[in-house]
Coordinates of C-alpha atoms and ligand atoms in Angstrom, one line a residue:
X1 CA 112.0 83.0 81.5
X2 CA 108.8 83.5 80.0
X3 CA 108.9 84.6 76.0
X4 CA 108.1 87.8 74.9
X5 CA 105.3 88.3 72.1
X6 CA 105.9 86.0 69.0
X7 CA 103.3 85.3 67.0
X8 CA 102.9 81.8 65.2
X9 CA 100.4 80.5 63.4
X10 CA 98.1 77.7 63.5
X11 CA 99.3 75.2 66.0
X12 CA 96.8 74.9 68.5
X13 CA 97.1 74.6 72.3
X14 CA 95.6 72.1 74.9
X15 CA 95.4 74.9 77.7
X16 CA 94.8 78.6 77.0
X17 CA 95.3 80.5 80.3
X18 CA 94.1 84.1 79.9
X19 CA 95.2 86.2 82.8
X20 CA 98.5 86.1 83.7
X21 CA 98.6 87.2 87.1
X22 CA 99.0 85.1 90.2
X23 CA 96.6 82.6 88.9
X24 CA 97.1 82.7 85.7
X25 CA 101.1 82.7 85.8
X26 CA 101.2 80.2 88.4
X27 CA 99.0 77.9 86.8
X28 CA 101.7 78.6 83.9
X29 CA 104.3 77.2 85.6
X30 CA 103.0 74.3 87.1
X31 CA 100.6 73.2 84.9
X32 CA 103.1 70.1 83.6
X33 CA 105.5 69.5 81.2
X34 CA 103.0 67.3 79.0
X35 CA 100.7 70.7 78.0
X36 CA 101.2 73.0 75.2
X37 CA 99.8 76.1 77.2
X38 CA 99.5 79.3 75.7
X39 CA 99.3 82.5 78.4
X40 CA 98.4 85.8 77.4
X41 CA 98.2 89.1 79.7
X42 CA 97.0 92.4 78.2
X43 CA 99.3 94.2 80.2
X44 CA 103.1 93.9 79.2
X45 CA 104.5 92.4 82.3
X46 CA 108.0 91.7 81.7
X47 CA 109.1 95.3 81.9
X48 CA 110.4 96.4 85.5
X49 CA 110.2 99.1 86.3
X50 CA 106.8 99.0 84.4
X51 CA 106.5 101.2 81.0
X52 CA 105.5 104.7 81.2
X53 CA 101.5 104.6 81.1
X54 CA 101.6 100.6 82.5
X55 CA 99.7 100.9 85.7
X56 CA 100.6 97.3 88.1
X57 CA 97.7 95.7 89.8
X58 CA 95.8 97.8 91.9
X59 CA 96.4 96.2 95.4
X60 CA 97.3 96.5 98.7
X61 CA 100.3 93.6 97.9
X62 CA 100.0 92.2 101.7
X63 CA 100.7 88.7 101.4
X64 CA 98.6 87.3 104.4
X65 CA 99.8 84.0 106.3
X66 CA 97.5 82.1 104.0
X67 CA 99.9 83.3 101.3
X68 CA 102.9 82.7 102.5
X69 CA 102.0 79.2 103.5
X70 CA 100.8 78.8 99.7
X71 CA 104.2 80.1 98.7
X72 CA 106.3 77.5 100.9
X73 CA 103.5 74.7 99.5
X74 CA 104.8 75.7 96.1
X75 CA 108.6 75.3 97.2
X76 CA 109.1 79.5 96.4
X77 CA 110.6 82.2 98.9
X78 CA 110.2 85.6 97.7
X79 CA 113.5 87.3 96.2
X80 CA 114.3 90.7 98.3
X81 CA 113.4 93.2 95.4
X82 CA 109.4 92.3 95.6
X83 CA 109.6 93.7 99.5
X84 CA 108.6 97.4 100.6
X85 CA 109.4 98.0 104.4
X86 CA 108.1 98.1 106.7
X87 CA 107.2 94.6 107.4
X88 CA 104.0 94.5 109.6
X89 CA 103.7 92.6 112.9
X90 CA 100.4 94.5 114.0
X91 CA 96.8 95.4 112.7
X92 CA 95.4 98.4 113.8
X93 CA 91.5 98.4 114.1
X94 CA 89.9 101.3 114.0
X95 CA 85.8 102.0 114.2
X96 CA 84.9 105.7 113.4
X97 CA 81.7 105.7 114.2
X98 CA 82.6 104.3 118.0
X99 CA 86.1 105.6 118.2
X100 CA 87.4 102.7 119.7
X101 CA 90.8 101.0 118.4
X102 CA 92.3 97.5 118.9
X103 CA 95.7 96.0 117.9
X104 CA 95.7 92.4 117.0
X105 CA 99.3 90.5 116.1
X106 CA 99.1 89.5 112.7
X107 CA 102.3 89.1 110.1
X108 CA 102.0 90.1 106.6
X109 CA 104.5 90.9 104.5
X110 CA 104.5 94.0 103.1
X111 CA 105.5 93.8 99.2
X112 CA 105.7 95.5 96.0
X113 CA 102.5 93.9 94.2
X114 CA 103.9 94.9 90.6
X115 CA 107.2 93.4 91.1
X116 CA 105.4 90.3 92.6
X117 CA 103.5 90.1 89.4
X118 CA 106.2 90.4 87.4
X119 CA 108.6 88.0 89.4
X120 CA 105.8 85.4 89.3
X121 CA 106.3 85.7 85.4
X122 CA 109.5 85.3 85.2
X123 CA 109.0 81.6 86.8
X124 CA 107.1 80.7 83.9
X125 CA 108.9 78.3 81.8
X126 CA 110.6 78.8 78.3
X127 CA 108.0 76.2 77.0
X128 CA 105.1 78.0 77.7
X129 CA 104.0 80.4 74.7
X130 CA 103.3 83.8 76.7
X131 CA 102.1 86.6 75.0
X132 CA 101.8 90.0 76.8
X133 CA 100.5 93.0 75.8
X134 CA 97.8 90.4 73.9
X135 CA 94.2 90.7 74.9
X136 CA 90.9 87.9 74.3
X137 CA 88.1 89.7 72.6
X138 CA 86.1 87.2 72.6
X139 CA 86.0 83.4 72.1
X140 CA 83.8 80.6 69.4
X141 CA 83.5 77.0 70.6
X142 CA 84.7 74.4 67.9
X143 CA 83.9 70.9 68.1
X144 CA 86.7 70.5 70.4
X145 CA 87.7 73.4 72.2
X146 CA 87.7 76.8 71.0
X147 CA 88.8 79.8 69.0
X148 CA 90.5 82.4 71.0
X149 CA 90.0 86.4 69.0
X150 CA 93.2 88.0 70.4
X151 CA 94.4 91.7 69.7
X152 CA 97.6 93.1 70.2
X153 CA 99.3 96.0 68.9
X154 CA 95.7 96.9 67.5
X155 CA 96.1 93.6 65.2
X156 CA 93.6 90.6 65.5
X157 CA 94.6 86.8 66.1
X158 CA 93.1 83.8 66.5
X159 CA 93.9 80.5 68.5
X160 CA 92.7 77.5 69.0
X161 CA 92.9 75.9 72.3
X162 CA 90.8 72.7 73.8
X163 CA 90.4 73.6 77.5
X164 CA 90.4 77.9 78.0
X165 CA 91.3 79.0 81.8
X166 CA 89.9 82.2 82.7
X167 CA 92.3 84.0 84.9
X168 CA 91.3 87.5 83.9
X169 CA 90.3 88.8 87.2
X170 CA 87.8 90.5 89.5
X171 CA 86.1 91.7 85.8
X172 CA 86.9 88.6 84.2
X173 CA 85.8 88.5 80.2
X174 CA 85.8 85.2 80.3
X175 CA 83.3 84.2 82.9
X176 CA 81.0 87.4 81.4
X177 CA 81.1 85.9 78.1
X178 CA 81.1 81.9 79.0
X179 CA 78.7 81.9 81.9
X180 CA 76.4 85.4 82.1
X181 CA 73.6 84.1 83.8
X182 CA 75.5 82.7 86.7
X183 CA 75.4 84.9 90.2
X184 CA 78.2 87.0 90.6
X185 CA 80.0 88.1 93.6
X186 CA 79.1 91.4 95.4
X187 CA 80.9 94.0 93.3
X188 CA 83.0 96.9 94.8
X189 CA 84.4 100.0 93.3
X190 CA 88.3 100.4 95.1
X191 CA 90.2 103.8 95.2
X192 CA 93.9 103.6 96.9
X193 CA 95.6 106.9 96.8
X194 CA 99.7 107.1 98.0
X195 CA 101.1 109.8 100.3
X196 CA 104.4 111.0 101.1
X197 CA 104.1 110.4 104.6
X198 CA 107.7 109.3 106.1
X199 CA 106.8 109.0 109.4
X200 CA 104.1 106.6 109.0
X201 CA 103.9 104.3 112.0
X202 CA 103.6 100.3 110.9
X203 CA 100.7 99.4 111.5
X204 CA 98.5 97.6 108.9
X205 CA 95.5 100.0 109.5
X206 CA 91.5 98.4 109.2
X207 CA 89.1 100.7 109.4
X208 CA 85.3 100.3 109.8
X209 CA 82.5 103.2 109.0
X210 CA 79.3 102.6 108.0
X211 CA 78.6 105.9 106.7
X212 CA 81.5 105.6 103.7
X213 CA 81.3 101.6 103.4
X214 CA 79.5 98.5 104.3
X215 CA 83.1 96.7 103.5
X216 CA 86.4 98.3 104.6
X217 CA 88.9 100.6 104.2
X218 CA 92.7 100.6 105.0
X219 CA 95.7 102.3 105.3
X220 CA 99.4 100.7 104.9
X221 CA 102.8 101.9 105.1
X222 CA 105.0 101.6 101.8
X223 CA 108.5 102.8 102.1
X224 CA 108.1 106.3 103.1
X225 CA 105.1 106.8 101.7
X226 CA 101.2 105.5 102.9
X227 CA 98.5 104.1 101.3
X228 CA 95.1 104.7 101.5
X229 CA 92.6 102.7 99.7
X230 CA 88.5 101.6 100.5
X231 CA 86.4 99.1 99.1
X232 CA 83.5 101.6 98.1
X233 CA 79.8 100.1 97.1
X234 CA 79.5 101.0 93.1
X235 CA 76.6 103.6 93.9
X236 CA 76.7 107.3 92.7
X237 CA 79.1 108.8 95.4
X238 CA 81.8 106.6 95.8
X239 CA 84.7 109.4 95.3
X240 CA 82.7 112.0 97.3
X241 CA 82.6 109.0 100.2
X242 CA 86.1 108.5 99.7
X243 CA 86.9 112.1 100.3
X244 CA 84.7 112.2 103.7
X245 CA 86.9 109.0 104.8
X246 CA 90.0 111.1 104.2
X247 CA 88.0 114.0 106.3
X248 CA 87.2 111.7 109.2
X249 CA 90.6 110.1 109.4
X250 CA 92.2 113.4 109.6
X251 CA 90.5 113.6 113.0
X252 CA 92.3 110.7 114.1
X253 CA 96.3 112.1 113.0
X254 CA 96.3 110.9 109.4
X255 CA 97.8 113.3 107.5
X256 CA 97.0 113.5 103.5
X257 CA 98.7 116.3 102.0
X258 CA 100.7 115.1 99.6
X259 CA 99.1 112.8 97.1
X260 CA 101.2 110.9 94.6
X261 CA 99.1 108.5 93.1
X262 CA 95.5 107.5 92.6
X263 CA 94.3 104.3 91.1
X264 CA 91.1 102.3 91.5
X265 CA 90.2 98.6 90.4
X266 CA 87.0 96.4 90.8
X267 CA 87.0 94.3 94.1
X268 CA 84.8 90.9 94.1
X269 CA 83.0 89.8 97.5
X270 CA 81.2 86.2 97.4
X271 CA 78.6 86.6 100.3
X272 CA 77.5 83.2 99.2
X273 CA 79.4 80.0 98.0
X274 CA 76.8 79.8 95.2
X275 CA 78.6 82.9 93.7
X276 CA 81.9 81.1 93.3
X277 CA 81.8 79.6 89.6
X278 CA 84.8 77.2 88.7
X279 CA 83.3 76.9 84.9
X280 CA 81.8 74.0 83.0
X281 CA 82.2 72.8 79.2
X282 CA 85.5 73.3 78.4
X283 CA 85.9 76.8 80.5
X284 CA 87.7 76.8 83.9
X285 CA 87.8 80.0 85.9
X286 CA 90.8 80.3 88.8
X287 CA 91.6 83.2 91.0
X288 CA 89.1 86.0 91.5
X289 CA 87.5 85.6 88.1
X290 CA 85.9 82.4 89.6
X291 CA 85.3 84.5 92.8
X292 CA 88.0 82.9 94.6
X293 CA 88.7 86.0 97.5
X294 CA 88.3 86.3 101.2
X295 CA 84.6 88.3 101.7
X296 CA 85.6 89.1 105.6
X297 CA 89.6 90.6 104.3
X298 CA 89.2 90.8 100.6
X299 CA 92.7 89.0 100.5
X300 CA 93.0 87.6 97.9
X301 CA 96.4 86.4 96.3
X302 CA 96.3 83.1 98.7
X303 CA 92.7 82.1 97.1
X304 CA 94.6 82.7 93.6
X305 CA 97.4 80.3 94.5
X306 CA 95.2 77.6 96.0
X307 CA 92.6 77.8 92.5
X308 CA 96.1 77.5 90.3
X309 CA 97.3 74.6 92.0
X310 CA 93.9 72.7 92.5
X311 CA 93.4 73.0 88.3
X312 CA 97.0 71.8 87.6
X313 CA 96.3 69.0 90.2
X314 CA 93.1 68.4 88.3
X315 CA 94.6 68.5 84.8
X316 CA 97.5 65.7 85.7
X317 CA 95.1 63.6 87.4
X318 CA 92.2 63.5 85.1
X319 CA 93.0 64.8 82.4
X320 CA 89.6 63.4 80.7
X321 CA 87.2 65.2 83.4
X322 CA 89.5 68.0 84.7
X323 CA 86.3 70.4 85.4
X324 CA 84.7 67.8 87.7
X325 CA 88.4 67.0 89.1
X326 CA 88.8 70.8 89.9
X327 CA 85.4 71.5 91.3
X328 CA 86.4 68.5 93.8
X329 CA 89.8 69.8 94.5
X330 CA 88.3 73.2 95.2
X331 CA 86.1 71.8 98.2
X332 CA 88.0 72.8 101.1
X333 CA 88.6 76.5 99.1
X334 CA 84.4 76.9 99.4
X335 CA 84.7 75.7 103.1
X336 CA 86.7 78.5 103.6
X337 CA 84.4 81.1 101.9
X338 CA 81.7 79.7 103.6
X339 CA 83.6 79.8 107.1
X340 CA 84.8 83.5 106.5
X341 CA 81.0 84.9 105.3
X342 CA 80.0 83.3 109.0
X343 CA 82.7 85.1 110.8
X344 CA 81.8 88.2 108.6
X345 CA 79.6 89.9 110.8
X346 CA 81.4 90.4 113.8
X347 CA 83.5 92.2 111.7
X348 CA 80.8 94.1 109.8
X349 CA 77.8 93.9 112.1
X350 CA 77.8 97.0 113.8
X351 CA 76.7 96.0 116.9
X352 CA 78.5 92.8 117.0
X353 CA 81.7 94.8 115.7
X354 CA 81.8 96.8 119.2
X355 CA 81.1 93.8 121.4
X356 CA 84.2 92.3 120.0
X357 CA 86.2 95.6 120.4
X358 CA 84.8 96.2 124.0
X359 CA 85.7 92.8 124.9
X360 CA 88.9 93.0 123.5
X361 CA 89.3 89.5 123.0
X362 CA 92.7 88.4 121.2
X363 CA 93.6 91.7 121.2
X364 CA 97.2 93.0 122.6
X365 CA 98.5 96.5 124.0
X366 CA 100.9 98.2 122.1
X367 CA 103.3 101.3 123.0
X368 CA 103.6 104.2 121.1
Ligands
LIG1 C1 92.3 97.7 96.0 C2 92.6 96.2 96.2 C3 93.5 95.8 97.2 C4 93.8 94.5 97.4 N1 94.7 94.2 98.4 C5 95.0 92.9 98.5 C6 96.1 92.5 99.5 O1 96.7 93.4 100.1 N2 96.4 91.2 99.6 C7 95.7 90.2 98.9 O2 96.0 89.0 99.1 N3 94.8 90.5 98.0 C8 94.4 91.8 97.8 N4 93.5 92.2 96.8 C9 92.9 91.1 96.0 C10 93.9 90.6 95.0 O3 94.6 91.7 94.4 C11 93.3 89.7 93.9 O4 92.3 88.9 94.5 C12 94.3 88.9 93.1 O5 95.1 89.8 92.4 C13 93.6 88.0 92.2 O6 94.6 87.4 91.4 P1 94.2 86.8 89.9 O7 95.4 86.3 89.3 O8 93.0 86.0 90.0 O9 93.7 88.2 89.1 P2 94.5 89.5 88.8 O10 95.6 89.7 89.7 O11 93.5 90.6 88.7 O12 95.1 89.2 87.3 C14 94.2 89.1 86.2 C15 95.1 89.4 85.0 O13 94.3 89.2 83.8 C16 94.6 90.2 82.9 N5 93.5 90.3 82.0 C17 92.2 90.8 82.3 N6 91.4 90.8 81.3 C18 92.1 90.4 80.2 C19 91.8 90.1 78.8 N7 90.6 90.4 78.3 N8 92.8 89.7 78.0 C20 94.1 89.4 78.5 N9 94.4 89.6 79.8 C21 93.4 90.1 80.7 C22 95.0 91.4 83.7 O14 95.8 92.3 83.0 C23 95.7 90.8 84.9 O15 97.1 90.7 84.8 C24 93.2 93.5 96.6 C25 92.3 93.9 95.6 C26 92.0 95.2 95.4 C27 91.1 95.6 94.3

């Protein structure tokens, strides 16, 4: 188990991992028994159920094949708690502009993205010094390493650290305040909103239209509720091109009367490898803060995994040049971007969009 908050003094760490999400806490665990590592999270994590006003990762939590492969690379199977039926054989592709619908067979599985959070913590070992509920201000290079400014319980700390991980996410402080003049990743503002809805059928629903979003929105069963979420440009109208989705879906069967929750989060898209950036001197970003997501599914948890375990690989290997090390390791991850912004626009293209869906190529009936 992971500590909870204790503050010693002094010390100093050879890794600082800030972020401790599935990046940051696998990194954590994995990164070797020879590293004093220090992870901090600004949210509390360990509590579960989460702590009145605590709000969990704002996420779809489908763990895509890529995922789940990452997970059995990592010798993990997920405990039954950090599931949410139903589990989802079948996407559900929807243009709204065209009308026209496909199913494709695709397994996900479904899961409570809090509790995965918070599970993935609780791997971290006793060694590690985890601080939650601790947040990095800001950061001063020393002559080796640096000084971390942390604040928690409206208290400031500092650390000292020689190699700092960002793993602070799509709005990652780290990579704003280490590397500002680098290109960044198309942003996106997300809104997901939950609805009682127990007779939602499961399908892992994509849906395309131009007129709310160049990217995508979605809707996925939870229990007996739905979720409804869109990745929305960051331009003045987002919530009123939210609303019109909701509008247009209800002309399909969706039903949104009952709203239980709203949350919204930034969303990164690299439409260019040159928009992924591992770090340099002394900094090393993993997960989305490095820009590490799919720009065709805006899946991201698999990329998260795969950055974690190329920068522990890196720091075991050469521990001298670990920033070169990772940047090699991460190779085949930028092959990937790359191959998904190809395969991009016949999934965003308009026109190529509906020669796919006329065709109906790898597509499959379904009953209802
Ligand atoms: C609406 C939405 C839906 C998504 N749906 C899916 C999905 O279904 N499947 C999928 O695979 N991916 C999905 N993603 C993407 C996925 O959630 C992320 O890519 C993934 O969480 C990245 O993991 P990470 O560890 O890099 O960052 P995060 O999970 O964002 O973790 C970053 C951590 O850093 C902490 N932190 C941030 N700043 C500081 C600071 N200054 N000090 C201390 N701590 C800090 C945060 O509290 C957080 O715990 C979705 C994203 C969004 C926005």
């Amino acid at each position: 188990m992971a500590t909870q908050a204790h503050f010693q003094a002094g010390g100093g760490y050879d890794v600082a991992i800030v972020g401790a999400g599935p990046a940051g806490a696998t990194l954590a665990r994995i990164i070797g028994e020879g590293c004093k590592v220090l992870l901090i999270d600004r949210r509390p994590m360990a509590a579960d159920p989460p702590s009145p006003g605590q709000a969990d990762k704002c996420c779809g939590g489908l763990l895509a094949p890529d995922g789940q492969k990452m997970l059995a690379r990592q010798g993990l199977g997920l405990p039954r708690d950090v599931l949410v039926g139903p589990q989802l054989f079948v996407v559900r592709t929807l243009d709204l502009r065209t009308r026209r619908e496909r199913y494709y067979q695709r397994h996900y599985i479904n899961l409570d993205r809090g509790k995965l959070d918070r599970w993935l913590v609780s791997l971290v070992p006793a060694r590690v010094d985890a601080r939650f509920g601790c947040r990095l201000r800001s950061f001063e290079r020393r002559e080796e390493g640096f000084t971390l400014i942390l604040s928690c319980g409206g208290k400031e700390y500092r650390e000292q650290a020689r190699l700092l991980v960002g793993a602070d996410g799509a709005a990652s402080r780290v990579r704003r305040l280490a590397f500002p003049d680098t290109p960044w990743p198309k942003r996106y503002a997300a809104i997901q909103e939950w609805f009682a809805c127990p007779q939602a059928l499961p399908y892992f629903c994509a849906i395309f239209d131009p007129g709310v979003t160049d990217f995508y929105a979605w809707t996925i069963p939870k229990e007996e509720g739905l979720l409804l979420g869109a990745a929305l440009e960051p331009v003045a109208g987002a919530a009123e091109r939210f609303e019109r989705l909701k509008a247009r879906l209800a002309e399909f069967g969706f039903r949104f009367d009952c709203r239980l929750r709203r949350h919204g989060g930034l969303l990164l898209r690299p439409t260019r490898v040159g928009q992924i950036c591992t770090g340099g001197a002394g900094i090393a970003l993993i997960g989305e803060a490095a820009g590490w997501i799919s720009p065709s599914s805006a899946e991201g948890i698999s990329y998260a995994f795969r950055s974690a375990i190329a920068l522990a690989d890196a720091v075991q290997a050469r521990p001298g040049d670990v920033l070169s090390a990772y940047r090699r390791n991460t190779a085949s991850l930028r092959l990937n971007i790359l191959a998904k912004n190809l395969k991009s626009p016949f999934m965003y293209n308009s026109v190529l969009r509906d020669l796919v869906l006329r065709s109906g190529v790898g597509s499959m009936e379904v009953r209802r």
